[in-house]
């Protein structure tokens, strides 16, 4: 164990390096919040000797969930990487957040990984395999990522391994799938007074041996007669499942004819099926007791990762060459090939500045070399092509950064001093620029209007927000030109809390949240006339302007149309543009509740002027007054924006979603099945009713739904709601 610890550290605080991509495994741990992912990562670090006690590095800090915000909130909010060594191989364990608000970090982990361990808590029962877990499973399946399941918390009072394994097979395996079966059965110790049953060992169904962990270390023993009965009932099913996925088509016939298939063939076929992503073994895990060297099931998980999960070379990624416009071509996972790497996440360190976590797909990344940074995002500001010199290259390990001489193809490392590179950007050789298509990011749909807390915060706000958006691409910043609000769009309440906390604690910017305003508009519902009279005489040069207008409604999207029908020169030609300017200025301010006036024709048909006292300013004021008088004589409609909403939800919650949309004044356009057990509901919903929809939908569907929204038009809102908004506007005036 001590030798493994020394190898992991590399001596003198330096990280050990690998020389071949075949000796690297990149594994993302995925699962619902509270399933035990971080606990498994820490237990694996203990089992490999990377740390000497659960979850702690040399300075006493956590190896995962080390961020100050994670410590305060007691949950993972960002992707963390823990490199360990086992059987001469480097395993990069990517601990991903389980909370839905941080799915951007999770997807970044999946891009960096070559396989996934789905962690499921037995304490949660069937709820531990909910809609969110199924959505992630299907996402991994869509890209052909190999997966295995790890069941935790089997010591819980109501935990049932057989029932949970069957639930996983039914929900994730698409029915009673024979490609998702346990490799082991749990061995329980005596039941405690509180109802908990500690798991003390594992029964290996293939080797027919018992792995005893009761003393805190992995030891082998022979099964008891009772355990042999359990083996007999479960082993045959596992063997049939492995043979069904075997590339040797004659194996099943030989097995059915009664031939005993040797263990080596079964293990080899199992490992190949796992690497192909066609077989998903179920394993068991529990953290080590205090002072123990190994947690239950950790050796089995590590062996599966090193022997069954694919190498980086088996995870094809393509890149295009923007300079010549060539299409995407597969990258070669070869340290000698041209460099191609992707920034997986961006963070700020108070001591070293910006840190970029990078997955190297091709070539070798070395310290102090110049690389080409290419980023083509949805925002023009994120489109850039430039050369930058990287700083130090290191292996992340908790808060520590262990220096690396290089990062070869297939490895994951941190680099410093990339001032322009953002999450999703591609790093490549400066003479061979490449672009790897970024992974899809969820659209943030929860608006949070903010303003600086003080003048000092206002001075730092712009820089703090730009750094926040660079670190977290799932945060979108909007300066709304209609409501004049600064809006952060987030994925949910927890995401909002973390974003605001990062602004405060990491970037030194305190902000206040204010009520988010929806961009309403006003329009005339009927034709009306108005007279604007601005006459002032107070010694010296006076002010004189009178104009008469007619205002008529126009179809949606017409804007403000100004028509001159003055005859006889009652309003001099030079002052007609002044009237129009005053009308348009007043329309921008609104005439009823302070929202912009749209879709009207304003016709100037009469007026009066004075040869001395008339002026541009006087006729601007008269034009504004005339519009206000016309509005007072007409019925004014408040227009609210309407969004088309598409909700994809588990069939179990379609009824609840439809009912909720109706309560939000939504008009359902239709429903259509999109996959087995999932339906998309399309509806038109007023945006006033969508401010909290990202939060409410998650509650309604138990996390089993996603939605998109797109503005389609403005339309009149119901009179009773409009009256309330007008009354509120008058009260605050």
C-alpha positions in Angstrom: 0.0 0.0 0.0 2.8 2.4 0.8 4.4 1.7 -2.6 1.2 2.6 -4.3 1.0 5.9 -2.4 4.5 6.8 -3.4 3.8 6.0 -7.0 0.7 8.1 -7.0 2.5 11.1 -5.6 5.5 10.7 -7.8 7.8 11.7 -4.9 8.6 15.3 -3.7 5.0 16.3 -4.4 5.3 15.7 -8.1 2.7 13.7 -9.9 3.7 10.4 -11.5 3.5 10.4 -15.3 2.4 7.7 -17.7 4.0 7.2 -21.0 1.2 5.3 -22.9 -2.5 6.1 -23.4 -3.2 2.4 -22.9 -2.2 2.9 -19.3 -4.8 5.6 -18.6 -8.5 5.2 -17.7 -10.8 8.2 -17.4 -14.0 7.4 -15.5 -16.9 9.7 -14.6 -18.9 8.9 -11.4 -22.5 9.8 -12.2 -25.6 9.6 -10.0 -28.3 11.4 -8.1 -27.4 13.9 -5.4 -26.8 12.0 -2.2 -26.1 8.6 -3.9 -22.6 8.5 -2.6 -20.4 9.4 -5.6 -17.9 11.5 -3.6 -17.7 8.8 -0.9 -16.8 6.2 -3.5 -14.1 8.4 -5.0 -12.6 9.0 -1.5 -12.8 5.2 -0.7 -11.0 4.4 -4.0 -8.3 7.0 -3.2 -7.8 5.2 0.2 -7.7 1.8 -1.4 -5.0 2.8 -3.9 -2.9 4.5 -1.3 -3.4 7.9 -2.8 -4.5 9.2 0.6 -4.0 7.6 4.0 -7.4 8.4 5.4 -10.8 8.9 3.9 -10.9 11.9 1.6 -7.9 13.7 3.0 -4.7 14.8 1.3 -1.5 15.8 3.0 -2.6 19.2 4.1 -5.8 17.8 5.7 -8.2 19.1 3.0 -10.7 17.0 1.1 -9.6 15.2 -2.0 -13.0 15.9 -3.5 -15.7 18.6 -2.7 -12.8 20.8 -1.5 -14.2 24.1 -2.7 -15.3 26.5 0.0 -18.9 26.7 -1.4 -19.1 22.9 -1.4 -17.8 22.8 2.2 -20.5 25.2 3.3 -23.4 23.7 1.3 -22.4 20.1 1.9 -22.9 19.1 -1.8 -20.9 18.9 -5.0 -21.3 21.9 -7.2 -18.4 21.4 -9.6 -16.4 18.7 -11.4 -13.3 17.5 -9.6 -10.6 15.1 -10.8 -8.8 12.6 -8.5 -6.0 10.7 -10.1 -5.1 7.3 -8.6 -2.9 4.4 -9.6 -3.8 0.7 -9.7 -2.0 -2.2 -11.3 0.4 0.2 -13.0 -2.4 2.2 -14.6 -3.5 5.8 -13.9 -7.2 6.2 -13.2 -8.6 9.7 -13.4 -11.7 9.7 -11.3 -14.1 12.5 -12.3 -16.5 13.2 -9.5 -19.5 15.0 -11.0 -22.3 16.9 -9.2 -25.5 15.0 -8.8 -27.8 18.0 -8.5 -29.7 18.9 -11.7 -28.7 22.5 -11.4 -25.1 21.6 -12.2 -25.7 19.4 -15.2 -23.2 21.6 -17.2 -20.4 20.3 -14.9 -21.6 16.8 -15.3 -21.6 17.0 -19.1 -18.1 18.4 -18.9 -17.1 15.3 -16.9 -18.7 13.0 -19.5 -16.8 14.7 -22.3 -13.5 14.1 -20.4 -14.4 10.5 -19.5 -14.2 7.3 -21.5 -16.6 5.3 -19.3 -19.1 6.0 -16.5 -19.8 4.5 -13.1 -23.5 5.1 -12.2 -23.8 5.3 -8.4 -27.2 4.3 -7.0 -28.2 4.5 -3.3 -30.0 1.5 -1.9 -31.3 3.8 0.9 -33.4 5.7 -1.6 -35.0 2.4 -3.0 -36.5 2.8 -6.4 -36.4 6.6 -6.1 -32.7 6.4 -6.4 -33.2 5.4 -10.1 -35.4 8.3 -11.0 -36.0 10.4 -14.1 -32.8 12.3 -13.8 -30.7 9.1 -13.6 -32.6 7.6 -16.6 -32.0 10.8 -18.6 -28.2 10.6 -17.9 -28.2 6.9 -18.7 -29.8 7.6 -22.1 -27.4 10.5 -22.7 -24.4 8.1 -22.2 -26.1 5.4 -24.3 -26.5 7.9 -27.2 -22.7 8.4 -27.4 -22.0 4.7 -26.8 -20.2 5.3 -23.5 -19.5 2.1 -21.5 -21.3 2.0 -18.1 -21.4 0.1 -14.9 -23.5 0.5 -11.8 -22.3 0.7 -8.2 -24.9 0.2 -5.4 -24.2 2.0 -2.2 -25.8 2.3 1.3 -26.8 -1.3 1.4 -26.5 -1.1 5.2 -29.6 1.1 5.3 -32.6 -0.3 7.3 -34.8 -0.9 4.3 -32.2 -1.6 1.7 -32.9 -4.6 -0.6 -30.1 -5.5 -3.0 -32.1 -7.9 -5.2 -35.1 -5.5 -5.5 -32.9 -2.5 -6.4 -30.9 -4.5 -8.9 -34.1 -5.6 -10.6 -35.4 -1.9 -10.6 -32.1 -0.8 -12.3 -32.6 -3.5 -14.9 -36.2 -2.5 -15.6 -35.7 1.3 -15.7 -32.2 1.6 -17.1 -32.0 -1.7 -19.0 -35.3 -1.1 -20.8 -37.1 -4.0 -19.2 -35.7 -7.3 -17.7 -32.4 -6.8 -19.6 -29.9 -9.7 -19.4 -27.1 -7.2 -20.1 -27.3 -5.7 -16.6 -26.6 -8.2 -13.9 -24.7 -8.3 -10.6 -21.2 -9.7 -10.5 -21.4 -10.1 -6.7 -23.9 -10.7 -4.0 -23.6 -9.0 -0.6 -22.7 -10.8 2.6 -24.4 -9.3 5.6 -23.3 -9.2 9.2 -25.6 -9.3 12.2 -28.4 -6.7 12.2 -27.8 -3.8 14.5 -30.4 -2.5 17.0 -31.3 0.4 14.7 -32.2 -2.0 11.9 -29.1 -1.5 9.9 -27.3 -4.6 8.4 -23.6 -4.0 7.8 -22.3 -5.6 4.6 -19.1 -7.4 5.5 -18.2 -9.2 2.3 -19.0 -10.1 -1.3 -19.8 -13.3 -3.0 -18.1 -13.4 -6.4 -20.4 -15.2 -8.8 -17.8 -16.1 -11.4 -14.9 -17.3 -9.2 -17.4 -18.7 -6.6 -15.3 -17.2 -3.8 -16.1 -14.9 -0.9 -14.3 -11.6 -0.5 -14.2 -10.8 3.2 -13.9 -7.2 4.2 -14.8 -7.6 7.8 -11.2 -6.8 8.9 -10.9 -3.8 6.7 -8.9 -5.5 4.0 -9.8 -7.6 0.9 -9.3 -11.3 1.8 -10.5 -14.5 0.0 -12.4 -17.3 1.7 -14.5 -20.2 0.6 -18.3 -20.0 0.5 -20.5 -21.7 3.1 -23.2 -24.2 2.1 -25.8 -21.4 2.4 -23.7 -19.1 0.2 -23.3 -21.9 -2.4 -27.1 -22.0 -2.7 -27.1 -18.3 -3.5 -24.3 -18.8 -6.0 -26.1 -21.6 -7.8 -29.3 -19.6 -8.3 -27.6 -16.4 -9.6 -24.4 -17.6 -11.4 -26.2 -19.4 -14.2 -28.1 -16.2 -15.1 -24.9 -14.2 -15.1 -23.0 -16.7 -17.3 -25.9 -16.7 -19.8 -25.9 -12.8 -19.8 -22.1 -12.8 -20.6 -22.3 -15.5 -23.3 -25.2 -13.6 -24.9 -22.8 -10.6 -25.4 -19.9 -12.8 -26.5 -18.3 -12.3 -29.9 -18.0 -16.1 -30.1 -21.4 -17.2 -31.5 -20.7 -20.9 -30.8 -20.3 -20.3 -27.1 -24.0 -20.3 -26.3 -24.6 -23.6 -28.2 -21.8 -25.2 -26.3 -23.1 -23.9 -23.0 -26.7 -25.1 -23.7 -25.3 -28.5 -24.6 -23.9 -28.8 -21.1 -20.3 -27.8 -21.7 -18.6 -26.1 -18.7 -17.2 -22.7 -19.9 -13.9 -22.0 -18.3 -13.4 -19.0 -16.1 -10.8 -17.3 -18.3 -13.1 -17.3 -21.3 -16.0 -15.9 -19.2 -13.9 -13.1 -17.7 -12.4 -12.2 -21.1 -15.8 -12.0 -22.7 -17.2 -10.0 -19.8 -14.4 -7.4 -20.0 -14.8 -7.1 -23.8 -18.6 -6.7 -23.5 -18.1 -4.0 -20.8 -15.6 -2.1 -23.0 -18.0 -2.2 -25.9 -20.8 -0.8 -23.8 -23.0 -3.8 -24.4 -22.9 -5.3 -20.8 -23.4 -3.2 -17.7 -22.2 -5.0 -14.5 -23.7 -4.2 -11.1 -21.2 -3.8 -8.3 -21.4 -3.1 -4.6 -19.5 -0.4 -2.6 -19.2 0.8 1.0 -16.6 3.2 2.5 -13.8 1.8 4.8 -14.4 1.9 8.5 -12.2 4.2 10.5 -8.6 3.1 10.3 -9.3 0.4 7.6 -7.2 0.2 4.5 -9.9 -0.7 2.0 -13.6 -0.1 1.6 -15.9 -2.9 0.6 -15.9 -3.5 -3.1 -13.1 -1.1 -3.9 -10.7 -3.7 -5.2 -13.5 -5.1 -7.5 -14.3 -1.7 -8.8 -10.6 -0.9 -9.5 -10.1 -4.2 -11.2 -13.2 -3.6 -13.4 -12.0 -0.1 -14.4 -8.5 -1.2 -15.3 -9.5 -4.5 -17.0 -12.9 -3.8 -18.4 -13.2 -0.1 -19.2 -11.9 1.1 -22.5 -8.6 3.0 -23.0 -8.6 6.6 -24.3 -7.8 5.3 -27.8 -11.2 3.5 -27.8 -13.0 6.8 -27.3 -13.0 8.5 -30.8 -13.2 12.3 -30.9 -13.2 14.3 -34.1 -11.9 17.8 -34.9 -12.2 20.2 -37.8 -9.6 22.6 -39.2 -11.2 26.1 -39.3 -8.4 27.6 -41.4 -9.1 25.4 -44.5 -12.8 24.7 -43.8 -12.3 20.9 -43.7 -14.9 18.8 -42.0 -14.4 16.9 -38.8 -11.8 14.1 -38.8 -11.1 11.5 -36.1 -8.2 12.4 -33.8 -5.4 9.9 -33.2 -4.8 9.2 -29.5 -1.0 9.3 -30.0 1.4 11.3 -27.9 3.5 11.9 -31.1 0.5 13.3 -33.1 -0.3 17.0 -33.4 -1.8 18.5 -30.2 -5.5 18.5 -29.8 -7.0 19.2 -26.3 -10.2 20.6 -24.9 -10.8 22.9 -21.9 -13.2 21.0 -19.7 -13.7 23.6 -17.0 -12.2 26.9 -16.0 -11.6 28.1 -12.4 -9.8 30.9 -10.6 -7.2 30.2 -8.0 -6.2 33.0 -5.6 -2.6 32.1 -5.9 -2.0 31.0 -9.5 -4.8 32.9 -11.3 -6.9 31.2 -13.9 -6.7 27.4 -14.0 -7.9 25.4 -17.1 -8.8 21.8 -16.7 -7.8 20.1 -20.0 -8.5 16.7 -21.5 -5.8 15.9 -24.1 -7.2 13.9 -27.0 -4.1 13.9 -29.2 -0.4 14.8 -29.0 1.4 16.0 -25.8 0.9 19.2 -23.8 4.0 20.6 -22.3 4.7 23.5 -19.9 5.6 26.9 -21.4 4.8 26.0 -24.9 2.7 28.2 -27.2 -0.6 26.7 -28.3 -3.5 27.9 -30.5 -6.7 28.6 -28.7 -9.9 28.3 -30.8 -13.4 28.9 -29.5 -16.6 29.2 -31.6 -19.5 29.6 -29.3 -23.1 30.9 -29.7 -22.0 34.4 -28.6 -19.8 36.5 -30.9 -17.7 37.5 -27.9 -16.7 33.8 -27.4 -15.5 33.4 -31.0 -11.7 33.7 -31.0 -8.6 32.3 -32.6 -5.3 33.3 -31.1 -2.0 31.9 -29.8 -1.3 31.8 -26.1 1.6 30.5 -24.1 0.6 28.0 -21.4 2.2 28.1 -17.9 2.7 25.2 -15.6 1.1 21.8 -16.3 -0.1 19.9 -13.2 -2.2 17.0 -12.0 -5.2 18.2 -9.9 -5.5 16.5 -6.5 -7.9 18.2 -4.2 -6.7 21.8 -3.7 -3.2 20.7 -4.6 -1.7 21.0 -8.0 1.1 18.4 -8.5 3.6 19.4 -11.2 3.7 17.4 -14.4 6.5 17.3 -16.9 3.9 16.7 -19.7 0.3 15.5 -20.3 0.1 12.9 -23.0 -2.9 12.0 -25.2 -5.6 10.5 -23.1 -4.7 12.3 -19.9 -6.3 15.1 -17.9 -4.3 17.9 -16.5 -4.5 21.5 -15.3 -2.7 24.4 -17.1 -2.2 28.0 -16.0 -1.9 31.4 -17.7 -4.4 30.8 -20.4 -6.0 34.2 -20.1 -8.4 33.9 -23.1 -9.3 30.2 -23.1 -12.8 29.4 -21.9 -14.7 26.2 -21.1 -15.2 24.3 -24.4 -12.3 25.9 -26.2 -9.8 23.8 -28.2 -6.0 23.9 -27.6 -4.0 22.8 -30.6 -0.5 23.1 -32.2 -0.1 26.7 -33.4 0.9 25.5 -36.9 -2.1 23.1 -37.0 -5.1 24.9 -35.6 -8.0 22.5 -34.8 -11.5 22.9 -33.4 -13.3 20.2 -31.4 -17.1 20.7 -31.4 -18.1 21.7 -27.8 -20.5 19.4 -26.0 -24.1 20.6 -25.8 -24.9 22.8 -22.8 -28.3 23.1 -21.2 -30.1 26.5 -21.7 -30.4 28.4 -18.5 -34.0 29.3 -18.0 -34.3 30.8 -14.5 -33.9 34.7 -14.6 -32.2 36.5 -11.7 -32.2 40.3 -11.9 -29.3 41.9 -10.1 -27.7 45.3 -9.3 -24.6 46.3 -7.5 -24.9 46.6 -3.8 -22.7 49.8 -3.6 -20.7 52.1 -5.7 -17.5 50.1 -5.0 -19.3 46.9 -6.2 -20.5 48.7 -9.3 -16.9 49.5 -10.3 -16.0 45.7 -10.0 -19.3 44.3 -11.3 -18.4 44.1 -15.0 -15.1 42.3 -14.4 -16.7 39.9 -11.9 -19.5 39.0 -14.2 -17.2 38.4 -17.1 -15.1 36.0 -15.0 -18.2 34.2 -13.7 -19.5 33.6 -17.3 -16.0 32.5 -18.4 -15.9 29.9 -15.6 -19.5 28.7 -16.0 -20.9 28.5 -19.5 -24.3 27.5 -18.1 -24.7 31.1 -16.8 -25.9 33.6 -19.4 -25.6 37.3 -18.9 -28.2 39.6 -20.4 -28.4 43.4 -20.4 -32.1 43.8 -21.2 -32.5 46.9 -23.3 -36.3 47.1 -22.7 -36.4 46.6 -19.0 -32.9 48.1 -18.4 -32.2 45.2 -16.0 -29.0 43.2 -15.7 -30.1 39.6 -15.7 -28.3 36.4 -14.9 -29.9 33.3 -16.4 -29.3 30.2 -14.3 -30.4 26.6 -14.3 -32.2 26.6 -10.9 -32.2 27.9 -7.4 -29.1 26.1 -6.2 -27.2 27.3 -9.4 -28.4 30.8 -8.6 -27.1 30.6 -5.0 -23.7 29.3 -6.1 -23.4 32.0 -8.9 -24.1 34.8 -6.5 -21.9 33.3 -3.8 -19.0 33.0 -6.3 -19.5 36.7 -7.2 -19.2 37.6 -3.5 -16.5 35.3 -2.2 -14.3 34.7 -5.2 -14.6 37.9 -7.2 -15.3 40.3 -4.4 -18.6 41.7 -5.8 -21.7 42.0 -3.6 -25.0 42.2 -5.6 -28.6 42.6 -4.6 -31.4 40.7 -6.4 -34.4 42.6 -7.5 -37.7 41.5 -9.0 -37.3 40.3 -12.6 -39.3 42.4 -15.0 -40.9 41.0 -18.2 -40.8 43.3 -21.2 -44.4 44.3 -21.5 -45.7 46.7 -24.2 -48.7 49.0 -24.7 -50.9 49.7 -27.7 -54.2 51.5 -28.5 -57.2 49.3 -28.7 -59.3 52.0 -30.4 -58.8 55.2 -32.4 -58.5 58.4 -30.4 -57.5 62.1 -30.8 -55.3 64.3 -28.7 -54.4 67.9 -28.5 -51.0 69.0 -27.2 -50.8 72.6 -26.1 -47.5 74.0 -24.8 -47.7 77.8 -24.3 -45.6 79.7 -21.8 -44.9 83.4 -21.6 -42.8 84.7 -18.8 -40.9 87.7 -20.1 -38.5 87.5 -22.9 -38.5 84.6 -25.3 -41.6 82.4 -24.7 -42.7 78.9 -25.8 -45.6 78.3 -28.1 -46.6 75.0 -29.8 -50.0 73.4 -30.4 -50.5 70.2 -32.3 -53.5 67.9 -32.9 -53.1 64.2 -33.6 -55.1 61.1 -34.3 -53.8 57.7 -33.0 -55.0 54.5 -34.6 -54.1 50.9 -33.8 -52.0 48.9 -36.3 -51.3 45.1 -36.7 -48.7 43.5 -34.5 -45.1 44.2 -35.5 -45.9 47.6 -37.2 -44.1 49.7 -34.7 -44.8 53.5 -34.6 -45.9 55.0 -37.9 -46.0 58.8 -38.1 -48.1 60.5 -40.9 -48.0 64.2 -41.8 -51.4 65.5 -43.0 -51.0 69.1 -42.1 -52.3 71.5 -44.7 -52.0 75.3 -45.0 -48.7 75.5 -43.1 -50.4 75.7 -39.7 -47.4 73.8 -38.4 -44.3 75.0 -40.2 -42.4 72.3 -42.1 -39.3 72.6 -39.9 -41.3 71.7 -36.7 -43.1 68.6 -38.1 -40.0 66.4 -37.3 -40.0 67.9 -33.8 -43.6 66.7 -33.2 -42.6 63.3 -34.4 -39.6 63.3 -32.1 -41.8 64.2 -29.1 -44.3 61.5 -30.0 -41.7 58.8 -30.3 -40.0 59.9 -27.1 -43.3 59.7 -25.2 -44.1 56.3 -26.9 -40.9 54.9 -25.6 -41.8 56.0 -22.0 -45.3 54.6 -22.3 -48.7 56.2 -21.8 -50.5 53.9 -19.3 -48.2 51.8 -17.1 -44.7 52.9 -18.2 -44.1 50.3 -21.0 -43.2 51.2 -24.6 -46.1 52.0 -26.9 -46.1 50.0 -30.2 -48.2 49.2 -33.3 -49.9 52.6 -33.7 -50.3 55.2 -36.5 -50.0 58.8 -35.3 -51.4 61.3 -37.7 -50.6 65.0 -37.3 -53.4 66.9 -38.9 -53.6 70.4 -37.3 -51.8 72.8 -35.0 -50.6 76.4 -34.4 -47.3 78.1 -34.3 -45.9 81.5 -33.3 -43.5 83.4 -35.5 -41.2 84.2 -32.5 -42.0 81.8 -29.6 -42.3 78.5 -31.5 -39.2 76.2 -31.3 -38.1 72.7 -31.8 -38.3 72.0 -28.0 -41.8 73.4 -27.8 -43.2 71.2 -30.5 -41.4 68.1 -29.0 -43.2 68.8 -25.7 -46.5 69.4 -27.5 -46.2 66.1 -29.4 -45.7 64.2 -26.2 -48.7 66.0 -24.5 -50.9 65.2 -27.5 -50.1 61.5 -27.3 -50.8 61.4 -23.6 -54.2 63.1 -24.1 -55.1 60.7 -26.8 -54.2 57.8 -24.5 -56.4 59.2 -21.8 -59.4 59.1 -24.2 -58.7 55.6 -25.5 -58.7 52.1 -24.2 -55.0 51.0 -23.8 -54.1 47.3 -24.0 -51.1 45.9 -22.2 -49.3 43.4 -24.4 -47.4 40.6 -22.8 -44.8 38.4 -24.5 -45.9 34.8 -25.3 -43.4 32.0 -25.4 -43.7 28.6 -27.1 -42.8 26.0 -24.5 -41.7 22.5 -25.2 -41.7 20.2 -22.2 -40.2 16.7 -22.5 -41.3 14.6 -19.6 -41.8 11.1 -18.4 -45.2 9.7 -19.3 -46.0 9.4 -15.6 -46.1 13.1 -15.2 -47.7 14.3 -18.5 -51.0 14.9 -16.7 -49.4 17.0 -14.0 -47.5 19.0 -16.6 -50.7 19.7 -18.6 -52.6 20.7 -15.5 -49.8 23.1 -14.5 -49.5 24.7 -17.9 -53.3 25.4 -17.9 -53.0 27.1 -14.5 -50.4 29.4 -16.1 -52.8 30.5 -18.8 -51.1 28.2 -21.2 -52.7 27.0 -24.5 -51.6 23.4 -25.2 -50.8 22.9 -28.9 -50.3 19.2 -28.7 -48.3 16.2 -27.4 -46.1 13.7 -29.1 -44.1 10.7 -28.0 -40.3 11.1 -28.4 -39.0 7.9 -26.9 -40.0 4.9 -24.9 -41.8 6.3 -21.8 -41.3 10.0 -22.7 -43.5 12.6 -24.2 -43.1 16.2 -25.5 -45.8 18.7 -24.6 -46.0 21.9 -26.7 -47.8 25.0 -25.4 -48.0 28.7 -25.7 -47.5 30.4 -22.3 -47.3 34.0 -21.2 -43.7 34.8 -20.1 -45.1 36.4 -17.0 -46.0 32.9 -15.8 -42.6 31.4 -16.6 -40.3 33.2 -14.2 -40.1 30.2 -11.8 -41.1 27.5 -14.2 -37.6 26.0 -14.1 -38.0 25.4 -10.4 -41.7 24.4 -10.4 -41.3 21.9 -13.3 -38.5 20.1 -11.5 -40.8 19.8 -8.4 -43.8 18.6 -10.5 -41.8 16.0 -12.4 -39.4 14.9 -9.7 -36.6 16.0 -11.9 -37.8 13.9 -14.9 -38.5 16.8 -17.3 -36.7 19.4 -19.3 -38.1 22.3 -21.2 -37.2 24.9 -23.8 -38.8 28.3 -24.5 -38.8 30.7 -27.4 -40.5 34.0 -27.8 -43.1 34.1 -30.6 -45.2 37.3 -30.2 -46.8 39.8 -27.9 -50.6 39.7 -27.3 -53.1 41.6 -25.1 -53.2 40.3 -21.5 -56.5 39.7 -19.6 -58.0 43.0 -18.4 -58.0 42.0 -14.7 -54.2 41.4 -14.8 -53.6 44.5 -16.8 -55.6 46.6 -14.3 -53.4 45.3 -11.5 -50.2 46.2 -13.3 -51.5 49.7 -14.0 -52.5 50.2 -10.4 -49.0 49.0 -9.3 -47.4 51.4 -11.7 -49.4 54.3 -10.4 -48.6 53.4 -6.8 -44.9 53.3 -7.5 -44.9 56.5 -9.6 
